[in-house]
């Protein structure tokens, strides 16, 4: 392993396990992990009048007519706009936009698809505020990436105007865990344990069919351009690969951005990895170009 900081990051993850699988303990553990990188003093969460809890994140100099609708990760069980503030601020700053970070309902208190309903409501609110669809991008990491895809499909199926593009960071789009990388990368990816996935899926879906609930297995035609970023050492590597392949096969545009040796969640830890910054900026460049912003 030659990537500077990667061994230290893996050690950090494995040295700080959650206290228990109870949601409260998992949320406290995740919030503590995400504090490994300090949040810039100018990064703030500003409350909105959105129909669901959502917060503006506005970097200095941002074009406020352009918006990244951000859906945070955390296996649909943990995470919040606060845990992802540093990452989303960095993404929006490089893209030259502001972000709307959605505090969607979490499982197990709220079964799937409550989170998707909240994401769709936030998008509808942006439209009602007069933001043009061509000035909106949707982005999300991990479960938030899966939620990004599910939201795009719900918007398409409802006949709503679609956003200009979307970015995915290590998306979890297959609740069945059928990708080969769930077996080949299971031992080396410290944040995603394939052995615990079934328990999480049960808490999220609460009796709903995993295959039918997985956005990967839906018709993926008619979507806007997608940017899909993943690490080659991730359990979810094949979720990303198959997403790109299916969208392109359906006549869409999807770009796979694979980072050698990177593990799940690497974009959120620039304190350890220079790749965290470079990868986020690459995604922001994609969004910037398709939101018609000047370079």
CSV table of C-alpha atoms in Angstrom, one decimal:
chain,number,residue,atom,x,y,z
A,1,UNK,CA,0.0,0.0,0.0
A,2,UNK,CA,1.8,3.1,-1.2
A,3,UNK,CA,-0.8,5.8,-0.9
A,4,UNK,CA,0.3,8.3,1.9
A,5,UNK,CA,-2.2,8.4,4.7
A,6,UNK,CA,-4.3,5.5,3.7
A,7,UNK,CA,-2.9,3.1,6.2
A,8,UNK,CA,-3.3,5.7,8.9
A,9,UNK,CA,-6.9,6.3,7.9
A,10,UNK,CA,-7.7,2.5,7.9
A,11,UNK,CA,-6.1,2.3,11.4
A,12,UNK,CA,-8.2,5.2,12.6
A,13,UNK,CA,-11.4,3.6,11.4
A,14,UNK,CA,-10.6,0.2,12.9
A,15,UNK,CA,-9.5,1.7,16.2
A,16,UNK,CA,-12.8,3.6,16.6
A,17,UNK,CA,-15.6,1.1,16.3
A,18,UNK,CA,-19.2,1.9,17.3
A,19,UNK,CA,-20.2,1.2,20.9
A,20,UNK,CA,-23.1,-0.9,19.8
A,21,UNK,CA,-25.5,-1.4,16.8
A,22,UNK,CA,-28.2,0.7,18.4
A,23,UNK,CA,-29.1,3.7,16.2
A,24,UNK,CA,-28.2,6.2,18.9
A,25,UNK,CA,-24.7,4.7,19.4
A,26,UNK,CA,-24.2,4.4,15.7
A,27,UNK,CA,-25.1,8.0,15.1
A,28,UNK,CA,-22.8,9.2,17.8
A,29,UNK,CA,-19.9,7.1,16.5
A,30,UNK,CA,-20.4,8.4,12.9
A,31,UNK,CA,-20.6,12.0,14.0
A,32,UNK,CA,-17.3,11.5,15.9
A,33,UNK,CA,-15.6,9.9,12.9
A,34,UNK,CA,-16.6,12.8,10.7
A,35,UNK,CA,-15.0,15.3,13.1
A,36,UNK,CA,-11.6,14.0,12.0
A,37,UNK,CA,-11.4,16.9,9.5
A,38,UNK,CA,-12.2,20.4,11.0
A,39,UNK,CA,-15.0,22.4,9.4
A,40,UNK,CA,-13.8,25.8,8.0
A,41,UNK,CA,-15.1,28.7,10.0
A,42,UNK,CA,-16.9,30.1,7.0
A,43,UNK,CA,-18.9,26.9,6.5
A,44,UNK,CA,-22.3,27.2,8.1
A,45,UNK,CA,-25.7,25.6,8.0
A,46,UNK,CA,-28.5,28.1,7.3
A,47,UNK,CA,-32.1,27.0,8.0
A,48,UNK,CA,-34.6,27.3,5.1
A,49,UNK,CA,-38.4,27.4,4.7
A,50,UNK,CA,-38.3,24.0,2.9
A,51,UNK,CA,-41.1,21.6,3.6
A,52,UNK,CA,-38.6,19.1,4.9
A,53,UNK,CA,-35.6,20.0,7.1
A,54,UNK,CA,-32.9,21.3,4.8
A,55,UNK,CA,-30.0,23.8,5.1
A,56,UNK,CA,-28.2,26.2,2.8
A,57,UNK,CA,-24.5,25.9,2.6
A,58,UNK,CA,-23.1,29.0,0.8
A,59,UNK,CA,-19.4,29.3,0.2
A,60,UNK,CA,-18.0,32.9,-0.2
A,61,UNK,CA,-18.4,34.1,-3.8
A,62,UNK,CA,-20.9,31.3,-4.7
A,63,UNK,CA,-23.3,31.9,-7.6
A,64,UNK,CA,-26.5,31.5,-5.6
A,65,UNK,CA,-28.6,30.9,-8.7
A,66,UNK,CA,-27.0,27.5,-9.0
A,67,UNK,CA,-27.6,24.7,-6.4
A,68,UNK,CA,-26.3,21.3,-5.5
A,69,UNK,CA,-29.0,19.4,-3.8
A,70,UNK,CA,-27.0,17.2,-1.5
A,71,UNK,CA,-28.1,13.9,0.1
A,72,UNK,CA,-25.7,12.7,2.8
A,73,UNK,CA,-24.5,9.2,3.4
A,74,UNK,CA,-24.7,6.9,6.4
A,75,UNK,CA,-26.5,3.7,5.4
A,76,UNK,CA,-29.9,5.5,5.7
A,77,UNK,CA,-29.5,5.2,9.5
A,78,UNK,CA,-26.8,7.7,10.5
A,79,UNK,CA,-25.5,11.0,9.2
A,80,UNK,CA,-26.8,14.5,8.8
A,81,UNK,CA,-26.1,17.8,7.1
A,82,UNK,CA,-23.9,18.6,10.1
A,83,UNK,CA,-21.7,15.5,9.7
A,84,UNK,CA,-21.2,16.3,6.0
A,85,UNK,CA,-20.8,20.0,6.3
A,86,UNK,CA,-17.0,20.0,5.6
A,87,UNK,CA,-17.3,17.8,2.5
A,88,UNK,CA,-20.4,19.5,1.0
A,89,UNK,CA,-18.8,23.0,1.6
A,90,UNK,CA,-15.7,21.9,-0.2
A,91,UNK,CA,-17.7,20.5,-3.1
A,92,UNK,CA,-19.8,23.6,-3.5
A,93,UNK,CA,-16.9,25.9,-3.1
A,94,UNK,CA,-15.0,24.4,-5.9
A,95,UNK,CA,-18.1,24.1,-8.1
A,96,UNK,CA,-18.9,27.8,-7.4
A,97,UNK,CA,-22.4,27.1,-6.2
A,98,UNK,CA,-24.3,26.9,-3.0
A,99,UNK,CA,-25.7,23.6,-1.7
A,100,UNK,CA,-29.0,22.6,-0.2
A,101,UNK,CA,-28.3,19.8,2.3
A,102,UNK,CA,-31.3,17.7,3.2
A,103,UNK,CA,-31.9,16.3,6.7
A,104,UNK,CA,-34.1,13.5,5.4
A,105,UNK,CA,-35.8,11.0,7.7
A,106,UNK,CA,-33.7,8.1,8.8
A,107,UNK,CA,-34.3,4.4,9.4
A,108,UNK,CA,-35.3,2.5,11.5
A,109,UNK,CA,-37.7,5.2,12.8
A,110,UNK,CA,-38.8,5.8,9.2
A,111,UNK,CA,-38.8,3.0,6.7
A,112,UNK,CA,-37.9,3.3,3.1
A,113,UNK,CA,-39.0,5.3,1.0
A,114,UNK,CA,-39.6,8.1,3.5
A,115,UNK,CA,-36.1,9.4,2.7
A,116,UNK,CA,-36.9,9.5,-1.0
A,117,UNK,CA,-40.1,11.4,-0.3
A,118,UNK,CA,-38.1,14.0,1.6
A,119,UNK,CA,-35.6,14.4,-1.2
A,120,UNK,CA,-38.3,14.8,-3.8
A,121,UNK,CA,-40.0,17.4,-1.6
A,122,UNK,CA,-36.7,19.3,-1.3
A,123,UNK,CA,-36.3,19.3,-5.1
A,124,UNK,CA,-39.9,20.5,-5.6
A,125,UNK,CA,-39.3,23.3,-3.1
A,126,UNK,CA,-36.3,24.5,-5.1
A,127,UNK,CA,-38.4,24.6,-8.2
A,128,UNK,CA,-41.1,26.6,-6.3
A,129,UNK,CA,-38.4,29.0,-5.3
A,130,UNK,CA,-37.8,29.8,-8.9
A,131,UNK,CA,-34.6,27.8,-9.3
A,132,UNK,CA,-34.4,26.5,-12.9
A,133,UNK,CA,-33.9,22.7,-13.3
A,134,UNK,CA,-30.9,23.4,-15.5
A,135,UNK,CA,-29.3,25.2,-12.5
A,136,UNK,CA,-29.8,22.3,-10.1
A,137,UNK,CA,-27.5,19.3,-9.6
A,138,UNK,CA,-28.1,16.4,-7.2
A,139,UNK,CA,-25.3,14.7,-5.4
A,140,UNK,CA,-24.8,12.2,-2.6
A,141,UNK,CA,-22.4,9.7,-1.1
A,142,UNK,CA,-22.9,6.1,-0.2
A,143,UNK,CA,-26.6,5.7,0.8
A,144,UNK,CA,-27.0,9.3,-0.3
A,145,UNK,CA,-25.8,8.2,-3.7
A,146,UNK,CA,-28.4,5.5,-3.8
A,147,UNK,CA,-31.0,8.0,-2.7
A,148,UNK,CA,-29.8,10.4,-5.5
A,149,UNK,CA,-30.5,7.7,-8.1
A,150,UNK,CA,-33.9,6.8,-6.5
A,151,UNK,CA,-34.8,10.5,-6.4
A,152,UNK,CA,-33.9,11.0,-10.1
A,153,UNK,CA,-36.1,8.0,-11.0
A,154,UNK,CA,-39.0,9.3,-8.9
A,155,UNK,CA,-38.7,12.8,-10.5
A,156,UNK,CA,-38.6,11.2,-14.0
A,157,UNK,CA,-41.5,9.0,-13.3
A,158,UNK,CA,-43.5,11.9,-11.9
A,159,UNK,CA,-42.9,13.9,-15.1
A,160,UNK,CA,-41.0,16.6,-13.4
A,161,UNK,CA,-38.2,18.5,-15.1
A,162,UNK,CA,-34.9,16.8,-14.3
A,163,UNK,CA,-31.8,18.5,-12.9
A,164,UNK,CA,-28.9,19.2,-15.2
A,165,UNK,CA,-26.7,16.4,-13.8
A,166,UNK,CA,-25.9,14.3,-10.8
A,167,UNK,CA,-22.7,13.2,-8.9
A,168,UNK,CA,-22.4,10.0,-6.9
A,169,UNK,CA,-19.7,9.2,-4.4
A,170,UNK,CA,-19.4,5.5,-3.8
A,171,UNK,CA,-23.2,4.9,-4.3
A,172,UNK,CA,-25.0,2.1,-2.6
A,173,UNK,CA,-27.6,1.2,-5.2
A,174,UNK,CA,-28.1,-2.5,-4.7
A,175,UNK,CA,-29.8,-3.6,-1.5
A,176,UNK,CA,-29.3,-7.3,-2.5
A,177,UNK,CA,-25.5,-7.1,-2.2
A,178,UNK,CA,-25.0,-9.0,-5.5
A,179,UNK,CA,-21.9,-7.3,-6.7
A,180,UNK,CA,-18.7,-9.3,-6.9
A,181,UNK,CA,-16.8,-6.7,-4.9
A,182,UNK,CA,-18.9,-7.5,-1.9
A,183,UNK,CA,-16.9,-10.7,-1.7
A,184,UNK,CA,-13.5,-9.6,-3.2
A,185,UNK,CA,-13.2,-6.3,-1.2
A,186,UNK,CA,-14.9,-7.3,2.0
A,187,UNK,CA,-11.8,-7.7,4.2
A,188,UNK,CA,-10.0,-4.5,3.1
A,189,UNK,CA,-12.8,-1.9,3.3
A,190,UNK,CA,-13.1,-0.9,7.0
A,191,UNK,CA,-16.3,1.2,6.8
A,192,UNK,CA,-18.5,-1.3,4.9
A,193,UNK,CA,-18.9,-4.9,6.3
A,194,UNK,CA,-20.8,-7.1,3.9
A,195,UNK,CA,-21.7,-9.4,6.8
A,196,UNK,CA,-23.7,-6.6,8.5
A,197,UNK,CA,-25.5,-5.4,5.3
A,198,UNK,CA,-28.4,-7.7,5.7
A,199,UNK,CA,-29.2,-6.4,9.1
A,200,UNK,CA,-29.1,-2.8,7.8
A,201,UNK,CA,-31.2,-3.6,4.9
A,202,UNK,CA,-33.8,-5.1,7.2
A,203,UNK,CA,-33.9,-1.9,9.3
A,204,UNK,CA,-34.2,0.2,6.2
A,205,UNK,CA,-36.7,-1.7,4.1
A,206,UNK,CA,-38.7,-3.3,7.0
A,207,UNK,CA,-40.2,-6.1,4.9
A,208,UNK,CA,-40.1,-4.5,1.4
A,209,UNK,CA,-38.4,-6.5,-1.3
A,210,UNK,CA,-34.7,-5.6,-1.6
A,211,UNK,CA,-34.5,-6.2,-5.4
A,212,UNK,CA,-37.6,-4.1,-6.1
A,213,UNK,CA,-36.3,-1.4,-3.8
A,214,UNK,CA,-32.9,-1.2,-5.4
A,215,UNK,CA,-32.6,1.6,-7.9
A,216,UNK,CA,-29.9,-0.3,-9.8
A,217,UNK,CA,-32.5,-2.7,-11.1
A,218,UNK,CA,-34.9,-0.1,-12.3
A,219,UNK,CA,-35.1,1.2,-15.9
A,220,UNK,CA,-32.3,3.7,-16.0
A,221,UNK,CA,-33.2,5.5,-19.2
A,222,UNK,CA,-33.9,9.2,-19.5
A,223,UNK,CA,-31.6,10.4,-16.8
A,224,UNK,CA,-29.3,13.5,-16.9
A,225,UNK,CA,-25.5,13.1,-17.2
A,226,UNK,CA,-24.0,11.3,-14.2
A,227,UNK,CA,-20.6,11.3,-12.6
A,228,UNK,CA,-19.9,8.2,-10.5
A,229,UNK,CA,-16.8,8.2,-8.3
A,230,UNK,CA,-15.6,5.1,-6.3
A,231,UNK,CA,-12.5,3.6,-4.9
A,232,UNK,CA,-11.1,0.3,-6.3
A,233,UNK,CA,-10.8,-1.2,-2.8
A,234,UNK,CA,-14.4,-0.6,-1.9
A,235,UNK,CA,-17.1,-3.2,-1.2
A,236,UNK,CA,-19.4,-1.0,-3.3
A,237,UNK,CA,-17.1,-0.9,-6.3
A,238,UNK,CA,-19.4,-3.0,-8.4
A,239,UNK,CA,-22.5,-0.9,-7.4
A,240,UNK,CA,-20.7,2.0,-9.1
A,241,UNK,CA,-19.5,0.0,-12.1
A,242,UNK,CA,-22.9,-1.6,-12.8
A,243,UNK,CA,-24.7,1.8,-12.4
A,244,UNK,CA,-22.4,3.3,-15.1
A,245,UNK,CA,-22.8,0.4,-17.4
A,246,UNK,CA,-26.6,0.3,-17.2
A,247,UNK,CA,-27.0,4.0,-17.7
A,248,UNK,CA,-24.8,4.0,-20.8
A,249,UNK,CA,-26.5,0.9,-22.1
A,250,UNK,CA,-29.8,2.7,-21.8
A,251,UNK,CA,-28.5,5.5,-24.0
A,252,UNK,CA,-27.5,7.9,-21.2
A,253,UNK,CA,-24.3,9.5,-20.2
A,254,UNK,CA,-22.4,8.2,-17.2
A,255,UNK,CA,-18.7,8.6,-16.3
A,256,UNK,CA,-16.9,6.3,-14.0
A,257,UNK,CA,-14.1,7.9,-11.9
A,258,UNK,CA,-12.3,5.1,-10.1
A,259,UNK,CA,-9.5,5.9,-7.6
A,260,UNK,CA,-6.9,3.2,-7.1
A,261,UNK,CA,-6.6,1.7,-3.6
A,262,UNK,CA,-9.2,4.0,-2.1
A,263,UNK,CA,-11.7,2.7,0.4
A,264,UNK,CA,-15.3,3.7,1.2
A,265,UNK,CA,-15.8,7.3,2.3
A,266,UNK,CA,-12.3,8.4,1.4
A,267,UNK,CA,-13.6,11.8,0.0
A,268,UNK,CA,-14.5,12.9,3.5
A,269,UNK,CA,-11.1,12.7,5.1
A,270,UNK,CA,-8.7,15.2,3.6
A,271,UNK,CA,-6.8,15.3,7.0
A,272,UNK,CA,-5.5,11.9,6.0
A,273,UNK,CA,-5.6,11.8,2.2
A,274,UNK,CA,-4.7,14.3,-0.5
A,275,UNK,CA,-6.9,12.2,-2.8
A,276,UNK,CA,-9.9,13.4,-0.8
A,277,UNK,CA,-9.5,16.9,-2.1
A,278,UNK,CA,-8.5,16.0,-5.6
A,279,UNK,CA,-11.4,13.6,-6.0
A,280,UNK,CA,-14.0,16.1,-4.7
A,281,UNK,CA,-12.6,18.8,-7.0
A,282,UNK,CA,-12.9,16.5,-10.0
A,283,UNK,CA,-16.6,15.9,-9.2
A,284,UNK,CA,-17.1,19.6,-8.7
A,285,UNK,CA,-15.6,20.3,-12.1
A,286,UNK,CA,-18.1,18.0,-13.7
A,287,UNK,CA,-21.0,19.7,-11.9
A,288,UNK,CA,-19.6,23.2,-12.7
A,289,UNK,CA,-19.4,22.5,-16.4
A,290,UNK,CA,-23.0,21.2,-16.6
A,291,UNK,CA,-24.4,24.0,-14.5
A,292,UNK,CA,-23.1,26.4,-17.1
A,293,UNK,CA,-20.8,28.2,-14.8
A,294,UNK,CA,-17.7,30.0,-16.0
A,295,UNK,CA,-14.4,28.2,-15.2
